């Protein structure tokens, strides 16, 4: 199974393609896609959609694994991330991807076994779970996207066992 893992945002979007074969999980692609602050918001949404469409077309994932929103005190930011997330879900459904959504707590629990793990604990465990070339160059959003994809694969594997 091939998973498109996404850490949604409108300024930065973490994107990862992780594939599960019989033996292990393999990272096929990852990036932190950035939009320019100087661009109009609708242009930023368009560029996010265009990039998601490109990645889906190139890597042909079976499913989308996307982090649900964690709302903080900045409602304007949360609203804009919601809009970017909508574009990502739309592009994925357009390509008939099945969609799995996970909370940050579920992702941390799946990756580290502890739902309150910090960023470093999650990143260290992700590096142990999958081979990442140039691990020092990965941004947090990119690592979160990889963790989201790994969570989906772990959940899928558990569903098959049950």
JSON list of C-alpha atoms in Angstrom, two decimals, residues 11-139:
[
{"chain": "A", "resi": 11, "resn": "UNK", "atom": "CA", "xyz": [2.40, 28.56, 4.61]},
{"chain": "A", "resi": 12, "resn": "UNK", "atom": "CA", "xyz": [4.09, 25.14, 4.80]},
{"chain": "A", "resi": 13, "resn": "UNK", "atom": "CA", "xyz": [2.64, 21.74, 3.88]},
{"chain": "A", "resi": 14, "resn": "UNK", "atom": "CA", "xyz": [4.48, 18.59, 4.91]},
{"chain": "A", "resi": 15, "resn": "UNK", "atom": "CA", "xyz": [4.18, 15.97, 2.17]},
{"chain": "A", "resi": 16, "resn": "UNK", "atom": "CA", "xyz": [5.39, 12.36, 2.25]},
{"chain": "A", "resi": 17, "resn": "UNK", "atom": "CA", "xyz": [4.89, 9.25, 0.16]},
{"chain": "A", "resi": 18, "resn": "UNK", "atom": "CA", "xyz": [5.48, 6.06, 2.15]},
{"chain": "A", "resi": 19, "resn": "UNK", "atom": "CA", "xyz": [5.08, 2.57, 0.75]},
{"chain": "A", "resi": 20, "resn": "UNK", "atom": "CA", "xyz": [4.62, -0.62, 2.71]},
{"chain": "A", "resi": 21, "resn": "UNK", "atom": "CA", "xyz": [5.94, -3.82, 1.22]},
{"chain": "A", "resi": 22, "resn": "UNK", "atom": "CA", "xyz": [6.12, -7.27, 2.76]},
{"chain": "A", "resi": 23, "resn": "UNK", "atom": "CA", "xyz": [9.20, -6.50, 4.84]},
{"chain": "A", "resi": 24, "resn": "UNK", "atom": "CA", "xyz": [9.34, -2.80, 5.70]},
{"chain": "A", "resi": 25, "resn": "UNK", "atom": "CA", "xyz": [8.09, 0.70, 5.07]},
{"chain": "A", "resi": 26, "resn": "UNK", "atom": "CA", "xyz": [9.96, 2.75, 2.49]},
{"chain": "A", "resi": 27, "resn": "UNK", "atom": "CA", "xyz": [10.05, 6.53, 2.12]},
{"chain": "A", "resi": 28, "resn": "UNK", "atom": "CA", "xyz": [9.65, 7.29, -1.58]},
{"chain": "A", "resi": 29, "resn": "UNK", "atom": "CA", "xyz": [9.38, 11.06, -1.35]},
{"chain": "A", "resi": 30, "resn": "UNK", "atom": "CA", "xyz": [9.07, 13.86, 1.16]},
{"chain": "A", "resi": 31, "resn": "UNK", "atom": "CA", "xyz": [9.19, 17.62, 1.14]},
{"chain": "A", "resi": 32, "resn": "UNK", "atom": "CA", "xyz": [8.03, 20.72, 2.92]},
{"chain": "A", "resi": 33, "resn": "UNK", "atom": "CA", "xyz": [6.08, 22.64, 0.27]},
{"chain": "A", "resi": 34, "resn": "UNK", "atom": "CA", "xyz": [6.14, 26.37, 0.95]},
{"chain": "A", "resi": 35, "resn": "UNK", "atom": "CA", "xyz": [4.01, 29.22, -0.31]},
{"chain": "A", "resi": 36, "resn": "UNK", "atom": "CA", "xyz": [5.10, 32.84, -0.32]},
{"chain": "A", "resi": 37, "resn": "UNK", "atom": "CA", "xyz": [3.73, 35.15, 2.36]},
{"chain": "A", "resi": 38, "resn": "UNK", "atom": "CA", "xyz": [3.58, 37.87, -0.27]},
{"chain": "A", "resi": 39, "resn": "UNK", "atom": "CA", "xyz": [1.16, 35.85, -2.46]},
{"chain": "A", "resi": 40, "resn": "UNK", "atom": "CA", "xyz": [-2.59, 36.32, -2.22]},
{"chain": "A", "resi": 41, "resn": "UNK", "atom": "CA", "xyz": [-4.24, 33.66, -0.09]},
{"chain": "A", "resi": 42, "resn": "UNK", "atom": "CA", "xyz": [-6.29, 32.28, -3.00]},
{"chain": "A", "resi": 43, "resn": "UNK", "atom": "CA", "xyz": [-3.05, 31.92, -5.00]},
{"chain": "A", "resi": 44, "resn": "UNK", "atom": "CA", "xyz": [-1.47, 30.02, -2.11]},
{"chain": "A", "resi": 45, "resn": "UNK", "atom": "CA", "xyz": [-4.45, 27.63, -2.02]},
{"chain": "A", "resi": 46, "resn": "UNK", "atom": "CA", "xyz": [-4.19, 27.13, -5.78]},
{"chain": "A", "resi": 47, "resn": "UNK", "atom": "CA", "xyz": [-0.47, 26.33, -5.54]},
{"chain": "A", "resi": 48, "resn": "UNK", "atom": "CA", "xyz": [-1.07, 23.84, -2.72]},
{"chain": "A", "resi": 49, "resn": "UNK", "atom": "CA", "xyz": [-3.73, 22.10, -4.82]},
{"chain": "A", "resi": 50, "resn": "UNK", "atom": "CA", "xyz": [-1.46, 22.07, -7.84]},
{"chain": "A", "resi": 51, "resn": "UNK", "atom": "CA", "xyz": [1.40, 20.50, -5.83]},
{"chain": "A", "resi": 52, "resn": "UNK", "atom": "CA", "xyz": [-0.85, 17.84, -4.28]},
{"chain": "A", "resi": 53, "resn": "UNK", "atom": "CA", "xyz": [-2.20, 17.01, -7.75]},
{"chain": "A", "resi": 54, "resn": "UNK", "atom": "CA", "xyz": [1.39, 16.72, -9.07]},
{"chain": "A", "resi": 55, "resn": "UNK", "atom": "CA", "xyz": [2.50, 14.43, -6.24]},
{"chain": "A", "resi": 56, "resn": "UNK", "atom": "CA", "xyz": [-0.58, 12.20, -6.61]},
{"chain": "A", "resi": 57, "resn": "UNK", "atom": "CA", "xyz": [-0.06, 12.02, -10.38]},
{"chain": "A", "resi": 58, "resn": "UNK", "atom": "CA", "xyz": [3.60, 11.09, -10.04]},
{"chain": "A", "resi": 59, "resn": "UNK", "atom": "CA", "xyz": [3.52, 8.65, -7.09]},
{"chain": "A", "resi": 60, "resn": "UNK", "atom": "CA", "xyz": [-0.03, 7.27, -7.43]},
{"chain": "A", "resi": 61, "resn": "UNK", "atom": "CA", "xyz": [-0.80, 6.69, -3.74]},
{"chain": "A", "resi": 62, "resn": "UNK", "atom": "CA", "xyz": [-3.70, 4.48, -2.67]},
{"chain": "A", "resi": 63, "resn": "UNK", "atom": "CA", "xyz": [-4.76, 6.57, 0.32]},
{"chain": "A", "resi": 64, "resn": "UNK", "atom": "CA", "xyz": [-4.40, 9.98, 1.93]},
{"chain": "A", "resi": 65, "resn": "UNK", "atom": "CA", "xyz": [-3.40, 10.14, 5.58]},
{"chain": "A", "resi": 66, "resn": "UNK", "atom": "CA", "xyz": [-3.92, 13.64, 6.93]},
{"chain": "A", "resi": 67, "resn": "UNK", "atom": "CA", "xyz": [-3.57, 15.21, 10.34]},
{"chain": "A", "resi": 68, "resn": "UNK", "atom": "CA", "xyz": [-6.75, 16.74, 11.75]},
{"chain": "A", "resi": 69, "resn": "UNK", "atom": "CA", "xyz": [-6.61, 20.29, 12.95]},
{"chain": "A", "resi": 70, "resn": "UNK", "atom": "CA", "xyz": [-5.52, 21.23, 16.40]},
{"chain": "A", "resi": 71, "resn": "UNK", "atom": "CA", "xyz": [-7.19, 24.54, 17.16]},
{"chain": "A", "resi": 72, "resn": "UNK", "atom": "CA", "xyz": [-5.22, 27.05, 19.13]},
{"chain": "A", "resi": 73, "resn": "UNK", "atom": "CA", "xyz": [-6.05, 30.58, 20.13]},
{"chain": "A", "resi": 74, "resn": "UNK", "atom": "CA", "xyz": [-5.43, 32.04, 16.66]},
{"chain": "A", "resi": 75, "resn": "UNK", "atom": "CA", "xyz": [-8.75, 31.48, 14.91]},
{"chain": "A", "resi": 76, "resn": "UNK", "atom": "CA", "xyz": [-7.64, 33.20, 11.69]},
{"chain": "A", "resi": 77, "resn": "UNK", "atom": "CA", "xyz": [-4.74, 30.76, 11.30]},
{"chain": "A", "resi": 78, "resn": "UNK", "atom": "CA", "xyz": [-6.98, 27.79, 12.10]},
{"chain": "A", "resi": 79, "resn": "UNK", "atom": "CA", "xyz": [-9.51, 28.92, 9.49]},
{"chain": "A", "resi": 80, "resn": "UNK", "atom": "CA", "xyz": [-6.84, 29.32, 6.83]},
{"chain": "A", "resi": 81, "resn": "UNK", "atom": "CA", "xyz": [-5.33, 25.91, 7.60]},
{"chain": "A", "resi": 82, "resn": "UNK", "atom": "CA", "xyz": [-8.86, 24.47, 7.33]},
{"chain": "A", "resi": 83, "resn": "UNK", "atom": "CA", "xyz": [-9.19, 25.97, 3.86]},
{"chain": "A", "resi": 84, "resn": "UNK", "atom": "CA", "xyz": [-5.83, 24.52, 2.79]},
{"chain": "A", "resi": 85, "resn": "UNK", "atom": "CA", "xyz": [-6.87, 21.17, 4.24]},
{"chain": "A", "resi": 86, "resn": "UNK", "atom": "CA", "xyz": [-10.07, 21.34, 2.18]},
{"chain": "A", "resi": 87, "resn": "UNK", "atom": "CA", "xyz": [-8.06, 21.83, -1.01]},
{"chain": "A", "resi": 88, "resn": "UNK", "atom": "CA", "xyz": [-5.88, 18.82, -0.13]},
{"chain": "A", "resi": 89, "resn": "UNK", "atom": "CA", "xyz": [-8.88, 16.59, 0.63]},
{"chain": "A", "resi": 90, "resn": "UNK", "atom": "CA", "xyz": [-10.59, 17.74, -2.58]},
{"chain": "A", "resi": 91, "resn": "UNK", "atom": "CA", "xyz": [-7.57, 16.93, -4.75]},
{"chain": "A", "resi": 92, "resn": "UNK", "atom": "CA", "xyz": [-7.26, 13.53, -3.07]},
{"chain": "A", "resi": 93, "resn": "UNK", "atom": "CA", "xyz": [-10.93, 12.66, -3.58]},
{"chain": "A", "resi": 94, "resn": "UNK", "atom": "CA", "xyz": [-10.65, 13.82, -7.20]},
{"chain": "A", "resi": 95, "resn": "UNK", "atom": "CA", "xyz": [-8.10, 11.01, -7.63]},
{"chain": "A", "resi": 96, "resn": "UNK", "atom": "CA", "xyz": [-10.31, 8.51, -5.73]},
{"chain": "A", "resi": 97, "resn": "UNK", "atom": "CA", "xyz": [-7.98, 8.19, -2.75]},
{"chain": "A", "resi": 98, "resn": "UNK", "atom": "CA", "xyz": [-9.45, 6.78, 0.41]},
{"chain": "A", "resi": 99, "resn": "UNK", "atom": "CA", "xyz": [-8.97, 9.28, 3.24]},
{"chain": "A", "resi": 100, "resn": "UNK", "atom": "CA", "xyz": [-7.81, 8.53, 6.77]},
{"chain": "A", "resi": 101, "resn": "UNK", "atom": "CA", "xyz": [-7.66, 11.30, 9.38]},
{"chain": "A", "resi": 102, "resn": "UNK", "atom": "CA", "xyz": [-5.67, 11.23, 12.60]},
{"chain": "A", "resi": 103, "resn": "UNK", "atom": "CA", "xyz": [-5.41, 13.60, 15.54]},
{"chain": "A", "resi": 104, "resn": "UNK", "atom": "CA", "xyz": [-1.96, 14.70, 16.74]},
{"chain": "A", "resi": 105, "resn": "UNK", "atom": "CA", "xyz": [-2.55, 12.54, 19.84]},
{"chain": "A", "resi": 106, "resn": "UNK", "atom": "CA", "xyz": [-3.24, 9.44, 17.72]},
{"chain": "A", "resi": 107, "resn": "UNK", "atom": "CA", "xyz": [-0.13, 10.05, 15.62]},
{"chain": "A", "resi": 108, "resn": "UNK", "atom": "CA", "xyz": [2.11, 10.51, 18.66]},
{"chain": "A", "resi": 109, "resn": "UNK", "atom": "CA", "xyz": [0.66, 7.39, 20.26]},
{"chain": "A", "resi": 110, "resn": "UNK", "atom": "CA", "xyz": [1.11, 5.30, 17.09]},
{"chain": "A", "resi": 111, "resn": "UNK", "atom": "CA", "xyz": [4.70, 6.46, 16.57]},
{"chain": "A", "resi": 112, "resn": "UNK", "atom": "CA", "xyz": [6.05, 6.60, 20.14]},
{"chain": "A", "resi": 113, "resn": "UNK", "atom": "CA", "xyz": [3.48, 4.73, 22.23]},
{"chain": "A", "resi": 114, "resn": "UNK", "atom": "CA", "xyz": [2.92, 7.94, 24.21]},
{"chain": "A", "resi": 115, "resn": "UNK", "atom": "CA", "xyz": [0.26, 10.46, 23.19]},
{"chain": "A", "resi": 116, "resn": "UNK", "atom": "CA", "xyz": [2.00, 13.38, 24.87]},
{"chain": "A", "resi": 117, "resn": "UNK", "atom": "CA", "xyz": [5.39, 12.86, 23.20]},
{"chain": "A", "resi": 118, "resn": "UNK", "atom": "CA", "xyz": [7.25, 15.99, 22.15]},
{"chain": "A", "resi": 119, "resn": "UNK", "atom": "CA", "xyz": [8.48, 16.83, 18.65]},
{"chain": "A", "resi": 120, "resn": "UNK", "atom": "CA", "xyz": [11.99, 15.41, 19.26]},
{"chain": "A", "resi": 121, "resn": "UNK", "atom": "CA", "xyz": [10.64, 12.11, 20.58]},
{"chain": "A", "resi": 122, "resn": "UNK", "atom": "CA", "xyz": [8.39, 11.72, 17.54]},
{"chain": "A", "resi": 123, "resn": "UNK", "atom": "CA", "xyz": [11.16, 12.67, 15.09]},
{"chain": "A", "resi": 124, "resn": "UNK", "atom": "CA", "xyz": [13.65, 10.27, 16.70]},
{"chain": "A", "resi": 125, "resn": "UNK", "atom": "CA", "xyz": [11.16, 7.40, 16.56]},
{"chain": "A", "resi": 126, "resn": "UNK", "atom": "CA", "xyz": [10.25, 8.15, 12.93]},
{"chain": "A", "resi": 127, "resn": "UNK", "atom": "CA", "xyz": [13.95, 7.86, 12.06]},
{"chain": "A", "resi": 128, "resn": "UNK", "atom": "CA", "xyz": [14.00, 4.43, 13.73]},
{"chain": "A", "resi": 129, "resn": "UNK", "atom": "CA", "xyz": [10.86, 3.25, 11.93]},
{"chain": "A", "resi": 130, "resn": "UNK", "atom": "CA", "xyz": [11.87, 4.22, 8.41]},
{"chain": "A", "resi": 131, "resn": "UNK", "atom": "CA", "xyz": [15.11, 4.87, 6.54]},
{"chain": "A", "resi": 132, "resn": "UNK", "atom": "CA", "xyz": [15.42, 8.60, 5.91]},
{"chain": "A", "resi": 133, "resn": "UNK", "atom": "CA", "xyz": [18.27, 9.87, 3.76]},
{"chain": "A", "resi": 134, "resn": "UNK", "atom": "CA", "xyz": [19.71, 13.16, 5.02]},
{"chain": "A", "resi": 135, "resn": "UNK", "atom": "CA", "xyz": [17.60, 13.10, 8.22]},
{"chain": "A", "resi": 136, "resn": "UNK", "atom": "CA", "xyz": [19.15, 16.34, 9.47]},
{"chain": "A", "resi": 137, "resn": "UNK", "atom": "CA", "xyz": [17.68, 18.26, 6.54]},
{"chain": "A", "resi": 138, "resn": "UNK", "atom": "CA", "xyz": [14.02, 17.32, 7.17]},
{"chain": "A", "resi": 139, "resn": "UNK", "atom": "CA", "xyz": [11.78, 20.09, 8.47]}
]
